[in-house]
Amino acid sequence: MEPGLWNRAWGAAACRRLIGSVARFDAVFCGNDQIALGAESVLRESGRRVPDAVAPVGVDNWEHVISGRSTRRLTTVDTGLAATPPEHMPTRAHWWSARRRPEG
């Protein structure tokens, strides 16, 4: 487990570190689909057969939520985001302001 940012670039960087380690692996479980897509691109660039030799797995089914259809065949845990009304989806600004509220 390696904490970090929740985007494709971080997923790619983390996967490069994993490939450079001595660890043997046949799957990469990622905190969201964006991280998994970043990892997938590095796995393919390194010559690994995806998903036959190494299977990246994401969480949230975000590509489907954003585009209305999946753009790649990524294994993902669907958390039901597609059924969430837009007005109930937190925005980044909302999340950030909620974290910065003074306690009390």
C-alpha atoms as a PDB file:
ATOM      1  CA  MET A   1       0.000   0.000   0.000  1.00  0.00           C
ATOM      2  CA  GLU A   2       1.316   3.393  -0.985  1.00  0.00           C
ATOM      3  CA  PRO A   3      -0.583   6.620  -0.222  1.00  0.00           C
ATOM      4  CA  GLY A   4      -0.552   9.451  -2.730  1.00  0.00           C
ATOM      5  CA  LEU A   5      -2.572  11.617  -5.090  1.00  0.00           C
ATOM      6  CA  TRP A   6      -5.723  10.280  -6.729  1.00  0.00           C
ATOM      7  CA  ASN A   7      -4.866  10.800 -10.407  1.00  0.00           C
ATOM      8  CA  ARG A   8      -3.422   8.995 -13.436  1.00  0.00           C
ATOM      9  CA  ALA A   9       0.012  10.584 -13.119  1.00  0.00           C
ATOM     10  CA  TRP A  10       0.405   9.324  -9.574  1.00  0.00           C
ATOM     11  CA  GLY A  11      -0.853   5.869 -10.572  1.00  0.00           C
ATOM     12  CA  ALA A  12       1.781   5.750 -13.297  1.00  0.00           C
ATOM     13  CA  ALA A  13       4.562   6.887 -10.943  1.00  0.00           C
ATOM     14  CA  ALA A  14       3.558   4.401  -8.242  1.00  0.00           C
ATOM     15  CA  CYS A  15       3.449   1.585 -10.797  1.00  0.00           C
ATOM     16  CA  ARG A  16       6.941   2.482 -12.038  1.00  0.00           C
ATOM     17  CA  ARG A  17       8.190   2.165  -8.436  1.00  0.00           C
ATOM     18  CA  LEU A  18       6.421  -1.185  -8.088  1.00  0.00           C
ATOM     19  CA  ILE A  19       7.932  -2.502 -11.315  1.00  0.00           C
ATOM     20  CA  GLY A  20      11.368  -1.330 -10.141  1.00  0.00           C
ATOM     21  CA  SER A  21      11.040  -3.195  -6.855  1.00  0.00           C
ATOM     22  CA  VAL A  22      11.789  -6.868  -6.325  1.00  0.00           C
ATOM     23  CA  ALA A  23       8.122  -7.620  -5.631  1.00  0.00           C
ATOM     24  CA  ARG A  24       6.379 -10.152  -7.851  1.00  0.00           C
ATOM     25  CA  PHE A  25       2.763  -9.314  -8.582  1.00  0.00           C
ATOM     26  CA  ASP A  26      -0.084 -10.292 -10.863  1.00  0.00           C
ATOM     27  CA  ALA A  27      -2.550  -7.564  -9.879  1.00  0.00           C
ATOM     28  CA  VAL A  28      -2.518  -3.932  -8.789  1.00  0.00           C
ATOM     29  CA  PHE A  29      -5.473  -2.829  -6.652  1.00  0.00           C
ATOM     30  CA  CYS A  30      -5.904   0.961  -6.860  1.00  0.00           C
ATOM     31  CA  GLY A  31      -7.985   3.385  -4.802  1.00  0.00           C
ATOM     32  CA  ASN A  32      -9.818   4.694  -7.873  1.00  0.00           C
ATOM     33  CA  ASP A  33     -10.083   4.210 -11.620  1.00  0.00           C
ATOM     34  CA  GLN A  34      -7.835   7.149 -12.458  1.00  0.00           C
ATOM     35  CA  ILE A  35      -4.942   5.605 -10.524  1.00  0.00           C
ATOM     36  CA  ALA A  36      -5.636   2.230 -12.152  1.00  0.00           C
ATOM     37  CA  LEU A  37      -5.581   3.745 -15.653  1.00  0.00           C
ATOM     38  CA  GLY A  38      -2.223   5.372 -14.902  1.00  0.00           C
ATOM     39  CA  ALA A  39      -0.872   2.055 -13.640  1.00  0.00           C
ATOM     40  CA  GLU A  40      -2.290   0.256 -16.673  1.00  0.00           C
ATOM     41  CA  SER A  41      -0.461   2.551 -19.088  1.00  0.00           C
ATOM     42  CA  VAL A  42       2.879   1.883 -17.375  1.00  0.00           C
ATOM     43  CA  LEU A  43       2.236  -1.859 -17.274  1.00  0.00           C
ATOM     44  CA  ARG A  44       1.582  -1.851 -21.030  1.00  0.00           C
ATOM     45  CA  GLU A  45       4.649   0.346 -21.711  1.00  0.00           C
ATOM     46  CA  SER A  46       6.789  -2.116 -19.741  1.00  0.00           C
ATOM     47  CA  GLY A  47       5.651  -4.963 -22.000  1.00  0.00           C
ATOM     48  CA  ARG A  48       3.391  -6.708 -19.513  1.00  0.00           C
ATOM     49  CA  ARG A  49       0.254  -8.316 -20.879  1.00  0.00           C
ATOM     50  CA  VAL A  50      -2.737  -6.536 -19.339  1.00  0.00           C
ATOM     51  CA  PRO A  51      -4.898  -8.078 -17.922  1.00  0.00           C
ATOM     52  CA  ASP A  52      -3.516 -11.577 -18.647  1.00  0.00           C
ATOM     53  CA  ALA A  53      -0.216 -11.252 -16.748  1.00  0.00           C
ATOM     54  CA  VAL A  54      -1.067  -8.286 -14.510  1.00  0.00           C
ATOM     55  CA  ALA A  55      -4.578  -7.038 -13.784  1.00  0.00           C
ATOM     56  CA  PRO A  56      -5.045  -3.430 -12.670  1.00  0.00           C
ATOM     57  CA  VAL A  57      -8.216  -2.954 -10.594  1.00  0.00           C
ATOM     58  CA  GLY A  58      -9.856   0.397  -9.834  1.00  0.00           C
ATOM     59  CA  VAL A  59     -12.655   1.547  -7.575  1.00  0.00           C
ATOM     60  CA  ASP A  60     -15.564   3.862  -8.492  1.00  0.00           C
ATOM     61  CA  ASN A  61     -16.345   3.123 -12.152  1.00  0.00           C
ATOM     62  CA  TRP A  62     -15.558   6.795 -12.780  1.00  0.00           C
ATOM     63  CA  GLU A  63     -14.981   6.528 -16.531  1.00  0.00           C
ATOM     64  CA  HIS A  64     -18.552   5.254 -16.913  1.00  0.00           C
ATOM     65  CA  VAL A  65     -19.948   8.029 -14.699  1.00  0.00           C
ATOM     66  CA  ILE A  66     -18.155  10.818 -16.580  1.00  0.00           C
ATOM     67  CA  SER A  67     -18.636   9.659 -20.157  1.00  0.00           C
ATOM     68  CA  GLY A  68     -21.750   7.515 -19.834  1.00  0.00           C
ATOM     69  CA  ARG A  69     -19.755   4.579 -21.166  1.00  0.00           C
ATOM     70  CA  SER A  70     -16.473   2.908 -20.424  1.00  0.00           C
ATOM     71  CA  THR A  71     -13.608   3.927 -22.698  1.00  0.00           C
ATOM     72  CA  ARG A  72     -11.427   0.963 -21.679  1.00  0.00           C
ATOM     73  CA  ARG A  73     -12.070  -2.462 -20.299  1.00  0.00           C
ATOM     74  CA  LEU A  74     -10.854  -1.809 -16.771  1.00  0.00           C
ATOM     75  CA  THR A  75     -11.860  -4.049 -13.895  1.00  0.00           C
ATOM     76  CA  THR A  76     -13.466  -1.727 -11.368  1.00  0.00           C
ATOM     77  CA  VAL A  77     -15.543  -1.858  -8.216  1.00  0.00           C
ATOM     78  CA  ASP A  78     -18.718   0.086  -8.995  1.00  0.00           C
ATOM     79  CA  THR A  79     -19.587   2.215  -5.950  1.00  0.00           C
ATOM     80  CA  GLY A  80     -22.850   3.467  -7.425  1.00  0.00           C
ATOM     81  CA  LEU A  81     -21.669   6.928  -8.504  1.00  0.00           C
ATOM     82  CA  ALA A  82     -23.787   6.759 -11.658  1.00  0.00           C
ATOM     83  CA  ALA A  83     -26.932   6.635  -9.512  1.00  0.00           C
ATOM     84  CA  THR A  84     -25.914   9.623  -7.381  1.00  0.00           C
ATOM     85  CA  PRO A  85     -27.785  12.805  -8.351  1.00  0.00           C
ATOM     86  CA  PRO A  86     -25.364  15.554  -9.436  1.00  0.00           C
ATOM     87  CA  GLU A  87     -26.519  17.862  -6.656  1.00  0.00           C
ATOM     88  CA  HIS A  88     -25.355  15.274  -4.112  1.00  0.00           C
ATOM     89  CA  MET A  89     -21.891  14.869  -5.615  1.00  0.00           C
ATOM     90  CA  PRO A  90     -19.331  16.816  -3.583  1.00  0.00           C
ATOM     91  CA  THR A  91     -17.158  19.199  -5.535  1.00  0.00           C
ATOM     92  CA  ARG A  92     -13.455  19.608  -4.935  1.00  0.00           C
ATOM     93  CA  ALA A  93     -14.090  23.124  -3.580  1.00  0.00           C
ATOM     94  CA  HIS A  94     -16.715  21.773  -1.185  1.00  0.00           C
ATOM     95  CA  TRP A  95     -14.391  18.998  -0.010  1.00  0.00           C
ATOM     96  CA  TRP A  96     -11.505  21.420   0.505  1.00  0.00           C
ATOM     97  CA  SER A  97     -13.580  23.978   2.410  1.00  0.00           C
ATOM     98  CA  ALA A  98     -15.003  21.222   4.629  1.00  0.00           C
ATOM     99  CA  ARG A  99     -11.470  20.114   5.517  1.00  0.00           C
ATOM    100  CA  ARG A 100     -10.347  23.635   6.303  1.00  0.00           C
ATOM    101  CA  ARG A 101     -13.186  24.500   8.705  1.00  0.00           C
ATOM    102  CA  PRO A 102     -12.004  25.402  12.171  1.00  0.00           C
ATOM    103  CA  GLU A 103     -13.050  22.946  14.842  1.00  0.00           C
ATOM    104  CA  GLY A 104     -15.511  23.969  17.498  1.00  0.00           C
END
